[in-house]
Short mmCIF file of C-alpha atoms in Angstrom, two decimals:
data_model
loop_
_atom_site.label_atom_id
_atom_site.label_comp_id
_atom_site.label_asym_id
_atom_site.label_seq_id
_atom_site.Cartn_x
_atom_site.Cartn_y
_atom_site.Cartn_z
CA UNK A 163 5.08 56.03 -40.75
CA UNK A 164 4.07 52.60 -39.52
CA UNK A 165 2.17 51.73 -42.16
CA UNK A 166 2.26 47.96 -43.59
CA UNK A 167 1.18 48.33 -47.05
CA UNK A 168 0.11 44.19 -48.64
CA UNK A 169 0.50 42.58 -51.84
CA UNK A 170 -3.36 43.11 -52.33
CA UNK A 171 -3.16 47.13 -51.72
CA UNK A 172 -4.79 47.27 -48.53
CA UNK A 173 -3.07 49.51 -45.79
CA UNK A 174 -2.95 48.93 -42.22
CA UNK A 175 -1.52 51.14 -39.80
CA UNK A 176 0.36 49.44 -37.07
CA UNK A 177 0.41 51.05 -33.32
CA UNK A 178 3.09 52.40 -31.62
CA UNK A 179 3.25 49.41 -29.21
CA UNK A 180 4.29 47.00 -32.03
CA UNK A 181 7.52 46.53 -34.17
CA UNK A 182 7.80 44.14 -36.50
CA UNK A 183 11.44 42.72 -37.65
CA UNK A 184 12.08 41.18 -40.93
CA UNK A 185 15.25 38.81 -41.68
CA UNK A 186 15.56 38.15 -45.01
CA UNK A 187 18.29 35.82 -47.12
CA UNK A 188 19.34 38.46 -49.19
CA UNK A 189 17.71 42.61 -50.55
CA UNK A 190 17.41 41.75 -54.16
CA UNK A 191 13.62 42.54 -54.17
CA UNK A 192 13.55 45.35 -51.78
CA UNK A 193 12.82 48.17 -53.82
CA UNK A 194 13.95 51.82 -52.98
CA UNK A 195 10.30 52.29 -50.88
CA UNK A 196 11.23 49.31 -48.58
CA UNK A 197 14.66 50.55 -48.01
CA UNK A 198 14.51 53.89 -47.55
CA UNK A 199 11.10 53.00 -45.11
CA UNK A 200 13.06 50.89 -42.73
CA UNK A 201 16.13 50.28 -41.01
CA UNK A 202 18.42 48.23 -42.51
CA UNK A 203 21.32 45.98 -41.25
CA UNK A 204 23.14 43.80 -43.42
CA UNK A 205 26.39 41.83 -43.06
CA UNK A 206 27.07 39.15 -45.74
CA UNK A 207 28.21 35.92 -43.56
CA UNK A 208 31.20 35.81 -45.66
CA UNK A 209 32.48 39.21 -43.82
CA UNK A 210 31.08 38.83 -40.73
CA UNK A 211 32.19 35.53 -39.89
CA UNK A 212 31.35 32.98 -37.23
CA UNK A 213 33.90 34.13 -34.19
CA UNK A 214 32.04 37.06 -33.54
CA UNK A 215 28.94 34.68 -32.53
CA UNK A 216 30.79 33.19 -30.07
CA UNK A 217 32.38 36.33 -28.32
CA UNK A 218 29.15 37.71 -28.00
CA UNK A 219 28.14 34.74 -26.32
CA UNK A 220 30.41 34.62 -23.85
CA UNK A 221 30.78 38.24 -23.19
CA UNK A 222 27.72 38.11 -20.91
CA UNK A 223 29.58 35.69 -18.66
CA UNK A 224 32.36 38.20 -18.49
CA UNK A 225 30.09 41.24 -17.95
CA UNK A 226 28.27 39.25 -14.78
CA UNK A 227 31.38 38.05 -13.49
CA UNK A 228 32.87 41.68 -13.45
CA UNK A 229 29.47 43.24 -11.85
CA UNK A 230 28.66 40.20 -9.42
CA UNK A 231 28.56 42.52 -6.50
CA UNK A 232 30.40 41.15 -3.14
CA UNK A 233 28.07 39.56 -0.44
CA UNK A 234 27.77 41.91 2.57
CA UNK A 235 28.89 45.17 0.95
CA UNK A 236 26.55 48.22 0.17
CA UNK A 237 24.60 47.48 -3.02
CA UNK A 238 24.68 43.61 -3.10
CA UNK A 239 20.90 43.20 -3.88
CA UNK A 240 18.98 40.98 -1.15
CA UNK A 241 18.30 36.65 -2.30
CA UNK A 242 14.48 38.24 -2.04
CA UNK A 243 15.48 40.75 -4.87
CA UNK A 244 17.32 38.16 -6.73
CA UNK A 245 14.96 35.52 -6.72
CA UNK A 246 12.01 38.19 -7.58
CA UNK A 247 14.28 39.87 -10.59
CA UNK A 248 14.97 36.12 -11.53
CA UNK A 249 11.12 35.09 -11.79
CA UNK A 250 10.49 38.08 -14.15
CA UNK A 251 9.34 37.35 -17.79
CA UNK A 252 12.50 37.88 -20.50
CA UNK A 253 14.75 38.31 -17.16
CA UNK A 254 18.20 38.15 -17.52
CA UNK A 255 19.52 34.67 -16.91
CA UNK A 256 22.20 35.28 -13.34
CA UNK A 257 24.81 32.92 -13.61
CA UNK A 258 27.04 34.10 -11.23
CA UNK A 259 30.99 34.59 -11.30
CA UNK A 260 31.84 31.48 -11.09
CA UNK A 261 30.80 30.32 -14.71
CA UNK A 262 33.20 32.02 -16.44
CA UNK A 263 36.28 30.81 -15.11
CA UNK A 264 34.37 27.26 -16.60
CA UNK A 265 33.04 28.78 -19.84
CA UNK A 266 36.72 30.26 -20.69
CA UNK A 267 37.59 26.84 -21.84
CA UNK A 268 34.95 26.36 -23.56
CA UNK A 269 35.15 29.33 -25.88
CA UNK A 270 38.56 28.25 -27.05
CA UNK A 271 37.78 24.66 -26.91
CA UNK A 272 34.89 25.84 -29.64
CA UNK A 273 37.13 27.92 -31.75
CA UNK A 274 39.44 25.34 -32.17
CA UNK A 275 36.72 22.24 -33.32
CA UNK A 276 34.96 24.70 -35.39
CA UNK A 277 37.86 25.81 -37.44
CA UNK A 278 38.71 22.02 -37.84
CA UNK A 279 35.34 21.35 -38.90
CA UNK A 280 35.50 24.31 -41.27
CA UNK A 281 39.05 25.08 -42.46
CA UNK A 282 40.90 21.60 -42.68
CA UNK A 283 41.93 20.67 -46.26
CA UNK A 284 39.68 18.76 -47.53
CA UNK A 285 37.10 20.69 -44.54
CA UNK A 286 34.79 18.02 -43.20
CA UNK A 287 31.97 20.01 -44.69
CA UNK A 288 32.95 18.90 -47.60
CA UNK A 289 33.14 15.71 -46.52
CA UNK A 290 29.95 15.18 -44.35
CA UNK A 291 26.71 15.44 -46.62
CA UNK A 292 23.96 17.09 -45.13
CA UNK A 293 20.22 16.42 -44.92
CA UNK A 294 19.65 20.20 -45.21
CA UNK A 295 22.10 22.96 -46.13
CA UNK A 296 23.42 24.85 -43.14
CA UNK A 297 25.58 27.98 -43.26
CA UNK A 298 28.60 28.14 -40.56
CA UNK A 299 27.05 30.70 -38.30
CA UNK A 300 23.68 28.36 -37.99
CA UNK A 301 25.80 25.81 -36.84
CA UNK A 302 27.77 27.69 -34.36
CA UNK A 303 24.48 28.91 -32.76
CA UNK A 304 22.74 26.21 -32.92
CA UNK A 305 25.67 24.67 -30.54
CA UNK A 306 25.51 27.70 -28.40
CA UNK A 307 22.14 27.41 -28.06
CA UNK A 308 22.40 24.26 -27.02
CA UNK A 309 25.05 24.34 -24.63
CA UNK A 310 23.06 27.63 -22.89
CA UNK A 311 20.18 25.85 -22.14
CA UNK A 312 22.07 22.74 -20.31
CA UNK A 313 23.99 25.41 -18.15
CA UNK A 314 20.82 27.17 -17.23
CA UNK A 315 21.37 28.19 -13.67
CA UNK A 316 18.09 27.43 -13.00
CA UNK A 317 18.51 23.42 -13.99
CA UNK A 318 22.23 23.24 -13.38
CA UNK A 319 24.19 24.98 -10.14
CA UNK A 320 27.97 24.74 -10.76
CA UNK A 321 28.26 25.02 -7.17
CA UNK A 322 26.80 21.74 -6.24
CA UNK A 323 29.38 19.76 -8.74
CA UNK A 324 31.79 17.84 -7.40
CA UNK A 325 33.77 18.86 -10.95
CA UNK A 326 32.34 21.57 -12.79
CA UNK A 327 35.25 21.84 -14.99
CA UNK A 328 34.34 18.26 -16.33
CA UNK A 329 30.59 18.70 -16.55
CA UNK A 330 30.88 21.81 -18.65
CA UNK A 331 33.77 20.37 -20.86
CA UNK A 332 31.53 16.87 -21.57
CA UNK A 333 28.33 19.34 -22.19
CA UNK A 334 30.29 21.40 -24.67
CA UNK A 335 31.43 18.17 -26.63
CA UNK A 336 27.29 16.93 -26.42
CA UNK A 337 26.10 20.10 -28.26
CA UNK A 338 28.74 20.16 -30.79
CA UNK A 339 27.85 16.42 -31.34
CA UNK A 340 24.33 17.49 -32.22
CA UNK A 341 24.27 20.73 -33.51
CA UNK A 342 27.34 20.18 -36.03
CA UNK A 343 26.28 16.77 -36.17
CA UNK A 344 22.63 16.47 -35.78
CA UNK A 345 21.81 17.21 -39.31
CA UNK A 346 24.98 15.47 -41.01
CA UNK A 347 23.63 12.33 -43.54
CA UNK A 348 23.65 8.63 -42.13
CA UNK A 349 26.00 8.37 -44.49
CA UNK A 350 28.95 10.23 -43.60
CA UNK A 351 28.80 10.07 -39.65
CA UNK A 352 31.34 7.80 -39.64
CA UNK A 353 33.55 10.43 -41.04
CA UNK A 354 32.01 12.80 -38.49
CA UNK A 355 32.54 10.33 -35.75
CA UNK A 356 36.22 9.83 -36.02
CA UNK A 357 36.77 13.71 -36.92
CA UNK A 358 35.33 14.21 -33.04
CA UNK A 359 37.04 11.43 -31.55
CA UNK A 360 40.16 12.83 -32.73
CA UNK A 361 39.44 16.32 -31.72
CA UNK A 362 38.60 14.84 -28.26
CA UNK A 363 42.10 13.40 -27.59
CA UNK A 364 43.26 16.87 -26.50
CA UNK A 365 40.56 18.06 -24.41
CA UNK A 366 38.67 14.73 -23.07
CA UNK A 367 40.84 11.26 -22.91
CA UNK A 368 38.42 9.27 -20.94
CA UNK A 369 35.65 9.28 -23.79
CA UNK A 370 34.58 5.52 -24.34
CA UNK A 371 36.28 3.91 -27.09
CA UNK A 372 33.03 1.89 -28.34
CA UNK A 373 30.21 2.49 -30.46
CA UNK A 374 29.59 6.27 -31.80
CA UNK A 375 29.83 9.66 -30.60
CA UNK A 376 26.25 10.26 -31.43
CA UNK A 377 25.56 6.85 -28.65
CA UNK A 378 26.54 8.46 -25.25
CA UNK A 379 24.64 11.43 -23.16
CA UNK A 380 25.69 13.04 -20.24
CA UNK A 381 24.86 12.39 -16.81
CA UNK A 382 25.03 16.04 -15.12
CA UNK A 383 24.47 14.19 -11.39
CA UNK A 384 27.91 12.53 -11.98
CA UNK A 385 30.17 14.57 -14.63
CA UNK A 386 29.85 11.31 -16.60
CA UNK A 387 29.19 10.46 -20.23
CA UNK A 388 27.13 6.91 -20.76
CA UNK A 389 25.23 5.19 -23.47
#
């Protein structure tokens, strides 16, 4: 029915133009009204996991890279059409085959520091105090996020880097830095520190040995990291 009934009784019906989405911790308050009145989805974290946050992600990369029609053939939309579908509000970002032979890495690169982070005994979230309690999935997208908007095709063209492989490897260890790290207690980022150094050794061995993790940025011009 549309209608948003309020704490104080009052009643107002909503138009067909808007929707309104709710996402709540948990349903123990819903009552029988609120559930049968609107469509539910619920998956407890502890079920769902964190992987499937990060094949999702990187699906879209696959699904471009599989559609990216050939230049010259029938169908291959004109740079006119691109660049007009491109400028559209909520667009869908293009990035063009060629990211996901780089972001194919990545994806496995993530898997493996996150299930570190998560599942070593005792799990660095145990270790690390936090300013603000997280939940695993928060922290995966929150690195996702992250890493997304530093790849944006619109900031960043793959094809003008002399080594995309090593620009895209050095901006996946910069948002796990600070999105697993960003919100981990003064305290324990030493522990955090050498937990990424360490992880590093297998992906990224030129990684300055001095200061902290959380002391370098990227320089996207140059595929190097500097403080």
């Amino acid at each position: 029915s549309k209608m948003l009934c309020l704490a104080n009784g009052e009643r107002i019906k909503m138009p067909p133009t808007l929707t309104m989405m709710f996402e709540v911790q948990d349903l123990k308050v819903a009552s029988p009204a609120t559930v049968s009145r609107c469509g539910m989805v619920y998956l407890e974290p502890l079920h769902l996991g964190w992987e499937p946050i990060i094949d999702t992600w990187s699906s879209q990369f696959d699904e471009q890279e599989k559609e990216a029609p050939v230049a010259g053939k029938e169908g291959a939309p004109s740079k006119e059409k691109v660049a007009a579908v491109g400028a559209g509000a909520g667009a869908k970002k293009e990035y063009g085959k060629e990211y996901a032979k780089f972001i194919a890495p990545i994806v496995k690169y993530l898997k493996d520091f996150v299930k570190a982070f998560l599942n070593t005994t005792p799990t660095m979230r145990e270790k690390c105090k936090e300013k603000i309690p997280t939940v695993d999935i928060n922290l995966v997208r929150s690195c996702l996020n992250l890493f997304t908007a530093m790849i944006d095709p619109q900031t960043l063209d793959l094809k003008k880097v002399e080594n995309p492989e090593t620009l895209t490897l050095l901006l996946f260890l910069f948002s796990f830095i600070w999105s697993f790290g960003a919100n981990i207690h003064e305290s324990s980022r030493k522990e955090f520190n050498q937990f990424v150094r360490y992880k590093m050794t297998s992906v990224y061995t030129d990684f300055p040995e001095t200061g902290e993790v959380y002391d370098y940025f990227v320089d996207t011009k140059l595929s190097l990291i500097h403080i």
